[in-house]
């Protein structure tokens, strides 16, 4: 039991979810390590949604609601931390949900699908094919899912897959606390914020945004600026660390 008044309550709850998900086979041990990297960057961000990240979240929503075939790509960490939030975003944006794993086994695919379904998420299913220009099982996806998508939301993605999706002409929206990662640098829209803070904000914007504002957000979008603002926010934290 984690006491609710603990100053690091949210972080400890997230760690417990990741640890439980490792035990149930939803998250691989490498995923726990990736979570730790995210925590370190969140510390530098001040564990808050910056003004710039809030704009990125609204812009992400604009791309999603304007898409013809939006798809949310879900991995083990995302399912473990935010199954309910993924369901809410799928409903608000009209996006399909596809499970897509770096460390792919049939058992994990099924465990994650069951976990998402238990949280009310309709998961796209079918026979995965090697449709992405990547070696090994990372090339696998569903023809009527990620392959056919025009906009793909990839929370916590690996850089190679992000760049393969961009290379296929897709708009890629990434959620990644590390503004220096290959994913962050390659995506069309990079939300530098913690997953469980970012998803509800994107969902709310999907519900709120009108067509004109959405079009304007897409038109004015500048990802290099968003990344520079995220790095500046972290520099600011470091600059005042010894005040
Ligand atoms: P890349 O391949 O893009 O250069 P990487 O090798 O760090 O980056 P992964 O190991 O797949 O890629 O790590 C996933 C990324 O997700 C990390 O950059 C980490 O900062 C980020 N991350 C982990 N947990 C969270 C979270 N809860 N919210 C947002 N981002 C997170």
mmCIF file of C-alpha atoms and ligand atoms in Angstrom:
data_model
loop_
_atom_site.group_PDB
_atom_site.id
_atom_site.type_symbol
_atom_site.label_atom_id
_atom_site.label_comp_id
_atom_site.label_asym_id
_atom_site.label_seq_id
_atom_site.Cartn_x
_atom_site.Cartn_y
_atom_site.Cartn_z
ATOM 1 C CA UNK A 1 0.000 0.000 0.000
ATOM 2 C CA UNK A 2 1.422 3.363 -1.066
ATOM 3 C CA UNK A 3 0.279 6.205 1.238
ATOM 4 C CA UNK A 4 -1.649 8.810 -0.772
ATOM 5 C CA UNK A 5 0.131 11.683 0.968
ATOM 6 C CA UNK A 6 3.542 10.436 -0.168
ATOM 7 C CA UNK A 7 5.195 13.261 -2.180
ATOM 8 C CA UNK A 8 6.050 10.835 -4.969
ATOM 9 C CA UNK A 9 2.662 9.083 -4.913
ATOM 10 C CA UNK A 10 1.938 9.213 -8.664
ATOM 11 C CA UNK A 11 5.423 8.003 -9.547
ATOM 12 C CA UNK A 12 5.251 5.141 -7.018
ATOM 13 C CA UNK A 13 1.826 4.051 -8.278
ATOM 14 C CA UNK A 14 3.156 3.997 -11.841
ATOM 15 C CA UNK A 15 6.164 1.902 -10.757
ATOM 16 C CA UNK A 16 3.850 -0.528 -8.988
ATOM 17 C CA UNK A 17 1.713 -0.845 -12.144
ATOM 18 C CA UNK A 18 4.816 -1.534 -14.244
ATOM 19 C CA UNK A 19 6.106 -4.077 -11.685
ATOM 20 C CA UNK A 20 2.727 -5.874 -11.588
ATOM 21 C CA UNK A 21 2.624 -5.861 -15.392
ATOM 22 C CA UNK A 22 6.092 -7.435 -15.539
ATOM 23 C CA UNK A 23 4.777 -10.229 -13.297
ATOM 24 C CA UNK A 24 1.695 -10.775 -15.468
ATOM 25 C CA UNK A 25 3.736 -10.782 -18.690
ATOM 26 C CA UNK A 26 2.272 -7.561 -20.131
ATOM 27 C CA UNK A 27 5.541 -5.638 -19.758
ATOM 28 C CA UNK A 28 8.963 -7.104 -20.507
ATOM 29 C CA UNK A 29 11.839 -6.272 -18.185
ATOM 30 C CA UNK A 30 13.283 -3.971 -20.875
ATOM 31 C CA UNK A 31 10.015 -2.021 -20.635
ATOM 32 C CA UNK A 32 10.664 -1.384 -16.938
ATOM 33 C CA UNK A 33 14.011 0.092 -17.909
ATOM 34 C CA UNK A 34 12.388 2.323 -20.572
ATOM 35 C CA UNK A 35 9.964 3.506 -17.878
ATOM 36 C CA UNK A 36 12.911 4.540 -15.709
ATOM 37 C CA UNK A 37 14.345 6.621 -18.530
ATOM 38 C CA UNK A 38 10.987 8.364 -18.856
ATOM 39 C CA UNK A 39 10.888 9.070 -15.086
ATOM 40 C CA UNK A 40 14.288 10.750 -15.243
ATOM 41 C CA UNK A 41 13.154 13.120 -17.987
ATOM 42 C CA UNK A 42 9.896 13.790 -16.122
ATOM 43 C CA UNK A 43 11.932 14.849 -13.103
ATOM 44 C CA UNK A 44 13.697 17.400 -15.297
ATOM 45 C CA UNK A 45 10.335 18.601 -16.581
ATOM 46 C CA UNK A 46 9.161 19.169 -13.009
ATOM 47 C CA UNK A 47 6.595 16.329 -13.325
ATOM 48 C CA UNK A 48 4.056 18.731 -14.828
ATOM 49 C CA UNK A 49 2.476 19.479 -18.167
ATOM 50 C CA UNK A 50 4.280 22.528 -19.508
ATOM 51 C CA UNK A 51 2.457 25.187 -21.518
ATOM 52 C CA UNK A 52 4.263 23.946 -24.607
ATOM 53 C CA UNK A 53 3.214 20.319 -23.947
ATOM 54 C CA UNK A 54 -0.390 21.465 -23.510
ATOM 55 C CA UNK A 55 -0.198 23.056 -26.980
ATOM 56 C CA UNK A 56 1.320 19.837 -28.357
ATOM 57 C CA UNK A 57 -1.577 17.874 -26.845
ATOM 58 C CA UNK A 58 -4.157 20.163 -28.456
ATOM 59 C CA UNK A 59 -2.294 19.894 -31.768
ATOM 60 C CA UNK A 60 -2.171 16.085 -31.442
ATOM 61 C CA UNK A 61 -5.949 16.104 -30.992
ATOM 62 C CA UNK A 62 -6.349 18.318 -34.054
ATOM 63 C CA UNK A 63 -4.414 15.840 -36.227
ATOM 64 C CA UNK A 64 -6.408 12.921 -34.809
ATOM 65 C CA UNK A 65 -9.879 14.385 -35.355
ATOM 66 C CA UNK A 66 -9.000 15.542 -38.873
ATOM 67 C CA UNK A 67 -7.647 12.094 -39.821
ATOM 68 C CA UNK A 68 -9.497 9.754 -42.164
ATOM 69 C CA UNK A 69 -8.107 6.582 -40.518
ATOM 70 C CA UNK A 70 -6.494 7.316 -37.149
ATOM 71 C CA UNK A 71 -4.927 4.405 -35.251
ATOM 72 C CA UNK A 72 -3.503 4.232 -31.716
ATOM 73 C CA UNK A 73 -0.576 1.805 -31.485
ATOM 74 C CA UNK A 74 -0.400 0.275 -28.006
ATOM 75 C CA UNK A 75 2.610 -1.458 -26.433
ATOM 76 C CA UNK A 76 3.008 -3.176 -23.055
ATOM 77 C CA UNK A 77 3.949 -0.095 -21.000
ATOM 78 C CA UNK A 78 1.082 1.922 -22.464
ATOM 79 C CA UNK A 79 -1.418 -0.845 -21.700
ATOM 80 C CA UNK A 80 -0.083 -1.257 -18.160
ATOM 81 C CA UNK A 81 -0.164 2.453 -17.322
ATOM 82 C CA UNK A 82 -3.127 3.767 -19.260
ATOM 83 C CA UNK A 83 -5.589 1.147 -20.558
ATOM 84 C CA UNK A 84 -8.651 3.189 -19.521
ATOM 85 C CA UNK A 85 -7.207 6.416 -20.931
ATOM 86 C CA UNK A 86 -6.537 4.698 -24.276
ATOM 87 C CA UNK A 87 -10.197 3.605 -24.413
ATOM 88 C CA UNK A 88 -11.403 7.137 -23.704
ATOM 89 C CA UNK A 89 -9.149 8.615 -26.398
ATOM 90 C CA UNK A 90 -10.220 6.000 -28.946
ATOM 91 C CA UNK A 91 -13.865 6.886 -28.338
ATOM 92 C CA UNK A 92 -13.269 10.658 -28.455
ATOM 93 C CA UNK A 93 -11.122 10.573 -31.592
ATOM 94 C CA UNK A 94 -12.699 7.688 -33.491
ATOM 95 C CA UNK A 95 -9.280 5.994 -33.659
ATOM 96 C CA UNK A 96 -8.820 2.242 -33.920
ATOM 97 C CA UNK A 97 -6.581 0.545 -31.340
ATOM 98 C CA UNK A 98 -3.902 -1.927 -32.466
ATOM 99 C CA UNK A 99 -1.483 -3.764 -30.194
ATOM 100 C CA UNK A 100 2.022 -3.509 -31.580
ATOM 101 C CA UNK A 101 5.039 -4.801 -29.691
ATOM 102 C CA UNK A 102 8.788 -4.536 -29.973
ATOM 103 C CA UNK A 103 9.269 -7.782 -27.997
ATOM 104 C CA UNK A 104 6.470 -9.676 -29.698
ATOM 105 C CA UNK A 105 5.138 -13.063 -28.618
ATOM 106 C CA UNK A 106 1.669 -14.479 -29.114
ATOM 107 C CA UNK A 107 1.238 -14.782 -25.311
ATOM 108 C CA UNK A 108 2.015 -11.099 -24.766
ATOM 109 C CA UNK A 109 -0.228 -10.033 -27.651
ATOM 110 C CA UNK A 110 -3.083 -11.957 -26.035
ATOM 111 C CA UNK A 111 -2.366 -10.799 -22.463
ATOM 112 C CA UNK A 112 -2.308 -7.142 -23.561
ATOM 113 C CA UNK A 113 -5.434 -7.524 -25.684
ATOM 114 C CA UNK A 114 -7.292 -9.124 -22.762
ATOM 115 C CA UNK A 115 -6.090 -6.384 -20.391
ATOM 116 C CA UNK A 116 -7.257 -3.631 -22.772
ATOM 117 C CA UNK A 117 -10.606 -5.322 -23.347
ATOM 118 C CA UNK A 118 -11.109 -5.611 -19.588
ATOM 119 C CA UNK A 119 -10.792 -1.814 -19.533
ATOM 120 C CA UNK A 120 -13.436 -1.360 -22.226
ATOM 121 C CA UNK A 121 -11.092 -0.949 -25.203
ATOM 122 C CA UNK A 122 -12.155 -2.435 -28.547
ATOM 123 C CA UNK A 123 -8.944 -3.919 -29.925
ATOM 124 C CA UNK A 124 -8.430 -4.430 -33.636
ATOM 125 C CA UNK A 125 -7.545 -8.048 -34.355
ATOM 126 C CA UNK A 126 -6.498 -10.104 -37.344
ATOM 127 C CA UNK A 127 -3.511 -11.736 -38.972
ATOM 128 C CA UNK A 128 -0.472 -9.463 -38.767
ATOM 129 C CA UNK A 129 1.684 -9.197 -41.898
ATOM 130 C CA UNK A 130 5.212 -7.908 -42.501
ATOM 131 C CA UNK A 131 4.160 -4.571 -43.919
ATOM 132 C CA UNK A 132 6.586 -2.084 -42.376
ATOM 133 C CA UNK A 133 10.058 -1.571 -43.885
ATOM 134 C CA UNK A 134 11.853 -2.990 -40.843
ATOM 135 C CA UNK A 135 13.765 -6.160 -40.127
ATOM 136 C CA UNK A 136 12.431 -8.874 -37.830
ATOM 137 C CA UNK A 137 9.007 -8.916 -36.125
ATOM 138 C CA UNK A 138 8.941 -5.142 -35.776
ATOM 139 C CA UNK A 139 7.698 -5.124 -39.371
ATOM 140 C CA UNK A 140 4.458 -6.832 -38.354
ATOM 141 C CA UNK A 141 1.192 -4.913 -38.285
ATOM 142 C CA UNK A 142 -2.406 -5.206 -39.447
ATOM 143 C CA UNK A 143 -3.230 -4.301 -43.039
ATOM 144 C CA UNK A 144 -6.501 -2.644 -42.030
ATOM 145 C CA UNK A 145 -4.897 -1.009 -38.958
ATOM 146 C CA UNK A 146 -1.532 0.751 -38.802
ATOM 147 C CA UNK A 147 -0.726 -0.058 -42.438
ATOM 148 C CA UNK A 148 -3.850 1.731 -43.715
ATOM 149 C CA UNK A 149 -3.711 4.569 -41.175
ATOM 150 C CA UNK A 150 -3.052 8.158 -42.181
ATOM 151 C CA UNK A 151 -2.402 9.286 -38.586
ATOM 152 C CA UNK A 152 -0.798 6.984 -35.999
ATOM 153 C CA UNK A 153 -0.497 7.828 -32.316
ATOM 154 C CA UNK A 154 2.533 6.036 -30.912
ATOM 155 C CA UNK A 155 2.934 6.457 -27.173
ATOM 156 C CA UNK A 156 6.442 5.370 -26.065
ATOM 157 C CA UNK A 157 7.639 4.289 -29.492
ATOM 158 C CA UNK A 158 11.035 3.077 -30.630
ATOM 159 C CA UNK A 159 12.862 5.389 -33.031
ATOM 160 C CA UNK A 160 13.195 2.953 -35.944
ATOM 161 C CA UNK A 161 9.503 2.209 -36.122
ATOM 162 C CA UNK A 162 8.601 5.867 -35.806
ATOM 163 C CA UNK A 163 10.854 6.746 -38.696
ATOM 164 C CA UNK A 164 9.541 3.813 -40.786
ATOM 165 C CA UNK A 165 5.977 5.084 -40.289
ATOM 166 C CA UNK A 166 6.971 8.643 -41.223
ATOM 167 C CA UNK A 167 8.809 7.237 -44.264
ATOM 168 C CA UNK A 168 5.549 5.580 -45.350
ATOM 169 C CA UNK A 169 3.964 9.036 -45.483
ATOM 170 C CA UNK A 170 2.023 8.768 -42.236
ATOM 171 C CA UNK A 171 1.504 11.535 -39.739
ATOM 172 C CA UNK A 172 2.999 10.255 -36.493
ATOM 173 C CA UNK A 173 2.027 11.650 -33.108
ATOM 174 C CA UNK A 174 4.462 10.528 -30.387
ATOM 175 C CA UNK A 175 4.221 10.847 -26.630
ATOM 176 C CA UNK A 176 7.760 10.736 -25.266
ATOM 177 C CA UNK A 177 9.269 12.401 -22.213
ATOM 178 C CA UNK A 178 12.694 12.386 -23.857
ATOM 179 C CA UNK A 179 12.887 15.308 -26.309
ATOM 180 C CA UNK A 180 16.249 13.992 -27.518
ATOM 181 C CA UNK A 181 15.075 10.508 -28.551
ATOM 182 C CA UNK A 182 14.994 9.504 -32.203
ATOM 183 C CA UNK A 183 11.233 9.106 -31.871
ATOM 184 C CA UNK A 184 10.808 12.641 -30.541
ATOM 185 C CA UNK A 185 12.992 14.016 -33.330
ATOM 186 C CA UNK A 186 11.306 12.046 -36.134
ATOM 187 C CA UNK A 187 7.614 12.283 -35.258
ATOM 188 C CA UNK A 188 5.309 14.821 -36.879
ATOM 189 C CA UNK A 189 3.985 15.919 -33.485
ATOM 190 C CA UNK A 190 5.928 15.184 -30.302
ATOM 191 C CA UNK A 191 4.145 15.495 -26.988
ATOM 192 C CA UNK A 192 6.877 15.787 -24.360
ATOM 193 C CA UNK A 193 4.759 14.870 -21.358
ATOM 194 C CA UNK A 194 4.057 11.858 -19.187
ATOM 195 C CA UNK A 195 1.669 9.382 -20.814
ATOM 196 C CA UNK A 196 -1.042 9.428 -18.124
ATOM 197 C CA UNK A 197 -1.039 13.239 -18.027
ATOM 198 C CA UNK A 198 -0.994 13.580 -21.817
ATOM 199 C CA UNK A 199 -3.746 11.147 -22.847
ATOM 200 C CA UNK A 200 -6.649 12.768 -20.920
ATOM 201 C CA UNK A 201 -5.630 16.197 -22.255
ATOM 202 C CA UNK A 202 -5.612 14.930 -25.840
ATOM 203 C CA UNK A 203 -8.999 13.286 -25.235
ATOM 204 C CA UNK A 204 -10.478 16.494 -23.819
ATOM 205 C CA UNK A 205 -9.196 18.463 -26.802
ATOM 206 C CA UNK A 206 -10.726 15.924 -29.217
ATOM 207 C CA UNK A 207 -14.074 16.585 -27.522
ATOM 208 C CA UNK A 208 -13.683 20.370 -27.458
ATOM 209 C CA UNK A 209 -12.007 21.342 -30.719
ATOM 210 C CA UNK A 210 -14.026 22.876 -33.504
ATOM 211 C CA UNK A 211 -13.098 22.406 -37.166
ATOM 212 C CA UNK A 212 -11.636 25.915 -37.575
ATOM 213 C CA UNK A 213 -9.408 25.738 -34.501
ATOM 214 C CA UNK A 214 -8.239 22.246 -35.456
ATOM 215 C CA UNK A 215 -7.310 23.432 -38.948
ATOM 216 C CA UNK A 216 -5.455 26.405 -37.513
ATOM 217 C CA UNK A 217 -3.494 24.231 -35.048
ATOM 218 C CA UNK A 218 -2.396 21.939 -37.878
ATOM 219 C CA UNK A 219 -1.460 24.895 -40.077
ATOM 220 C CA UNK A 220 0.632 26.588 -37.374
ATOM 221 C CA UNK A 221 2.254 23.399 -36.066
ATOM 222 C CA UNK A 222 6.035 23.611 -35.648
ATOM 223 C CA UNK A 223 7.541 20.483 -34.080
ATOM 224 C CA UNK A 224 11.098 21.853 -33.876
ATOM 225 C CA UNK A 225 9.720 24.661 -31.734
ATOM 226 C CA UNK A 226 7.896 22.221 -29.418
ATOM 227 C CA UNK A 227 11.109 20.221 -28.948
ATOM 228 C CA UNK A 228 13.168 23.351 -28.290
ATOM 229 C CA UNK A 229 10.629 24.494 -25.691
ATOM 230 C CA UNK A 230 10.760 21.093 -23.952
ATOM 231 C CA UNK A 231 14.556 21.204 -23.796
ATOM 232 C CA UNK A 232 14.401 24.803 -22.527
ATOM 233 C CA UNK A 233 11.999 23.760 -19.736
ATOM 234 C CA UNK A 234 14.476 21.077 -18.642
ATOM 235 C CA UNK A 235 17.403 23.500 -18.824
ATOM 236 C CA UNK A 236 15.428 25.874 -16.633
ATOM 237 C CA UNK A 237 14.973 23.153 -13.983
ATOM 238 C CA UNK A 238 18.695 22.391 -14.060
ATOM 239 C CA UNK A 239 19.679 26.060 -13.970
ATOM 240 C CA UNK A 240 17.722 26.535 -10.730
ATOM 241 C CA UNK A 241 18.721 23.210 -9.181
ATOM 242 C CA UNK A 242 21.405 24.842 -7.042
ATOM 243 C CA UNK A 243 19.586 28.118 -6.217
HETATM 244 P P1 LIG B 1 14.525 6.147 -29.498
HETATM 245 O O1 LIG B 1 14.614 4.755 -30.077
HETATM 246 O O2 LIG B 1 13.316 6.876 -29.930
HETATM 247 O O3 LIG B 1 15.785 6.980 -29.642
HETATM 248 P P2 LIG B 1 14.587 4.945 -26.885
HETATM 249 O O4 LIG B 1 15.641 3.990 -27.302
HETATM 250 O O5 LIG B 1 14.729 5.627 -25.560
HETATM 251 O O6 LIG B 1 14.373 6.091 -27.924
HETATM 252 P P3 LIG B 1 12.612 3.220 -25.970
HETATM 253 O O7 LIG B 1 13.639 2.454 -25.240
HETATM 254 O O8 LIG B 1 11.587 2.482 -26.750
HETATM 255 O O9 LIG B 1 13.210 4.244 -26.969
HETATM 256 O O10 LIG B 1 11.961 4.134 -24.852
HETATM 257 C C1 LIG B 1 10.730 4.657 -24.896
HETATM 258 C C2 LIG B 1 10.713 6.138 -24.562
HETATM 259 O O11 LIG B 1 9.540 6.369 -23.800
HETATM 260 C C3 LIG B 1 11.864 6.702 -23.736
HETATM 261 O O12 LIG B 1 12.435 7.767 -24.456
HETATM 262 C C4 LIG B 1 11.241 7.258 -22.448
HETATM 263 O O13 LIG B 1 11.756 8.534 -22.158
HETATM 264 C C5 LIG B 1 9.771 7.352 -22.810
HETATM 265 N N1 LIG B 1 8.865 7.051 -21.701
HETATM 266 C C6 LIG B 1 8.923 6.011 -20.844
HETATM 267 N N2 LIG B 1 7.878 6.038 -19.984
HETATM 268 C C7 LIG B 1 7.120 7.110 -20.329
HETATM 269 C C8 LIG B 1 5.900 7.661 -19.850
HETATM 270 N N3 LIG B 1 5.233 7.104 -18.838
HETATM 271 N N4 LIG B 1 5.410 8.761 -20.472
HETATM 272 C C9 LIG B 1 6.053 9.319 -21.532
HETATM 273 N N5 LIG B 1 7.221 8.858 -22.029
HETATM 274 C C10 LIG B 1 7.754 7.764 -21.445
#
